[in-house]
Short mmCIF file of C-alpha atoms in Angstrom, two decimals:
data_model
loop_
_atom_site.label_atom_id
_atom_site.label_comp_id
_atom_site.label_asym_id
_atom_site.label_seq_id
_atom_site.Cartn_x
_atom_site.Cartn_y
_atom_site.Cartn_z
CA MET T 8 19.07 24.26 -6.82
CA THR T 9 17.64 21.20 -5.21
CA SER T 10 19.75 18.54 -5.93
CA PRO T 11 19.22 15.40 -7.73
CA LEU T 12 16.48 12.84 -7.10
CA SER T 13 18.86 9.54 -5.70
CA PRO T 14 18.16 6.54 -7.59
CA ALA T 15 16.16 4.99 -4.07
CA ASP T 16 13.98 8.50 -3.85
CA ILE T 17 13.00 7.61 -8.28
CA ALA T 18 12.55 3.44 -7.10
CA ARG T 19 10.10 5.50 -4.43
CA ALA T 20 8.04 7.44 -6.88
CA ASN T 21 7.99 4.61 -9.05
CA GLN T 22 6.68 2.32 -6.42
CA ALA T 23 3.98 5.01 -5.66
CA VAL T 24 2.99 5.24 -8.90
CA ALA T 25 2.38 1.87 -9.46
CA ALA T 26 0.29 0.67 -6.01
CA ASP T 27 -2.23 3.79 -7.34
CA PRO T 28 -5.35 1.79 -7.55
CA GLY T 29 -6.28 4.68 -10.09
CA LEU T 30 -3.93 3.40 -12.62
CA SER T 31 -3.67 -0.12 -14.46
CA VAL T 32 -0.37 -1.28 -14.20
CA PHE T 33 2.60 -3.87 -14.93
CA VAL T 34 5.22 -4.52 -12.26
CA THR T 35 7.88 -6.14 -13.05
CA ALA T 36 11.30 -5.76 -11.96
CA ASN T 37 14.68 -7.25 -10.29
CA ALA T 38 14.60 -9.43 -7.67
CA GLY T 39 14.67 -7.42 -3.93
CA SER T 40 13.68 -4.98 -5.57
CA GLY T 41 9.77 -3.62 -3.97
CA LYS T 42 7.94 -5.86 -5.59
CA THR T 43 6.15 -6.94 -3.14
CA SER T 44 6.25 -4.65 -0.84
CA THR T 45 4.19 -2.25 -3.90
CA LEU T 46 1.52 -4.04 -4.91
CA VAL T 47 0.94 -5.32 -0.82
CA ASN T 48 -0.08 -1.06 -1.23
CA ARG T 49 -1.76 -1.02 -4.45
CA VAL T 50 -4.35 -3.65 -2.49
CA ALA T 51 -3.76 -2.17 0.60
CA ARG T 52 -4.63 0.85 -1.59
CA LEU T 53 -8.00 -0.81 -3.18
CA LEU T 54 -8.97 -1.96 0.07
CA LEU T 55 -9.01 1.42 1.89
CA LYS T 56 -11.46 2.42 -1.71
CA ARG T 57 -13.66 0.33 -0.45
CA LEU T 58 -13.42 -2.86 -3.22
CA ARG T 59 -14.22 -5.85 -2.61
CA PRO T 60 -11.52 -8.55 -1.86
CA GLY T 61 -12.93 -10.79 -4.06
CA ASP T 62 -12.59 -8.51 -7.27
CA ILE T 63 -8.78 -8.18 -6.39
CA LEU T 64 -6.43 -10.27 -8.47
CA CYS T 65 -2.67 -10.91 -8.15
CA ILE T 66 -1.15 -13.13 -10.58
CA THR T 67 2.53 -13.99 -9.33
CA TYR T 68 4.68 -16.97 -10.55
CA THR T 69 5.15 -18.81 -7.83
CA LYS T 70 3.09 -20.56 -4.47
CA ALA T 71 5.82 -19.26 -2.14
CA ALA T 72 4.79 -14.88 -3.74
CA ALA T 73 1.73 -15.81 -3.25
CA ALA T 74 2.13 -16.66 0.38
CA GLU T 75 4.52 -14.29 1.31
CA MET T 76 2.62 -11.21 -0.74
CA GLN T 77 -0.44 -13.11 1.56
CA THR T 78 1.32 -12.81 4.92
CA ARG T 79 2.17 -9.11 4.26
CA LEU T 80 -1.26 -8.04 3.49
CA PHE T 81 -2.31 -9.80 6.79
CA ASP T 82 -0.06 -8.03 8.87
CA LYS T 83 -0.40 -5.35 7.14
CA LEU T 84 -4.02 -4.48 7.94
CA GLY T 85 -3.86 -7.08 10.93
CA GLY T 86 -1.11 -3.37 12.66
CA TRP T 87 -4.10 -1.68 11.72
CA ALA T 88 -6.63 -2.57 13.19
CA VAL T 89 -4.51 -2.51 16.06
CA ALA T 90 -2.32 0.42 16.18
CA ASP T 91 -2.54 4.29 17.61
CA ASP T 92 -4.49 7.26 15.57
CA ARG T 93 -1.05 8.32 15.22
CA VAL T 94 0.65 5.29 14.06
CA LEU T 95 -2.08 4.38 11.79
CA SER T 96 -2.16 7.78 10.02
CA GLU T 97 1.37 7.75 9.02
CA SER T 98 1.11 4.87 8.12
CA LEU T 99 -1.61 5.88 5.52
CA ALA T 100 -0.40 8.79 4.69
CA GLU T 101 3.04 6.16 3.76
CA LEU T 102 0.18 5.19 0.64
CA ASP T 103 -0.39 7.71 -1.04
CA GLY T 104 1.66 11.55 -0.06
CA ARG T 105 -1.37 12.70 2.44
CA ASP T 106 0.23 14.70 5.49
CA PRO T 107 -0.99 12.45 8.39
CA ARG T 108 -2.47 15.20 10.64
CA SER T 109 -5.35 15.66 7.34
CA LEU T 110 -6.90 12.49 8.39
CA THR T 111 -10.39 12.04 10.31
CA ALA T 112 -11.52 9.92 12.33
CA GLU T 113 -13.04 7.68 10.28
CA GLU T 114 -10.55 7.58 7.64
CA LEU T 115 -8.62 5.35 10.75
CA SER T 116 -12.06 4.02 11.80
CA GLU T 117 -12.79 2.73 8.17
CA ALA T 118 -8.67 1.72 7.83
CA ARG T 119 -9.91 0.06 11.28
CA ARG T 120 -11.95 -2.13 9.44
#
C-alpha cells in the first residue's frame, strides 16, 4: 500500500507541471509558495529549448518581484556555466524529472551556453 502524498509533494508536483514550457499556465498562489522558483524553472526550460530570451515575457506585480526573478535566473544560469558534470546533470534533471545519468555531454554543453 502506498502512502498518500504530503501537501509538500503535491505542491512540488504542481510546480513541475507549471514549469513545463509545453503548457500554457497561469500561476497564482500565496506569498512564499514557490511562484518565483516555478517561473524561473519555466524560463530556464524555455532557454534550454533554444527560445530566444527576447521572446520570453514574464509579468509580475512589482519591480522587486521582477528583480528577484531576474536575480534567481542569472544565479541558476551562472551556476550551470561553471558546474561540474555531476552537479549540472542533477540540476537539469531536477527541472523535468529525467534521470541525471541520461543527459548527454552535448546537453550539458548546451546548458552551459
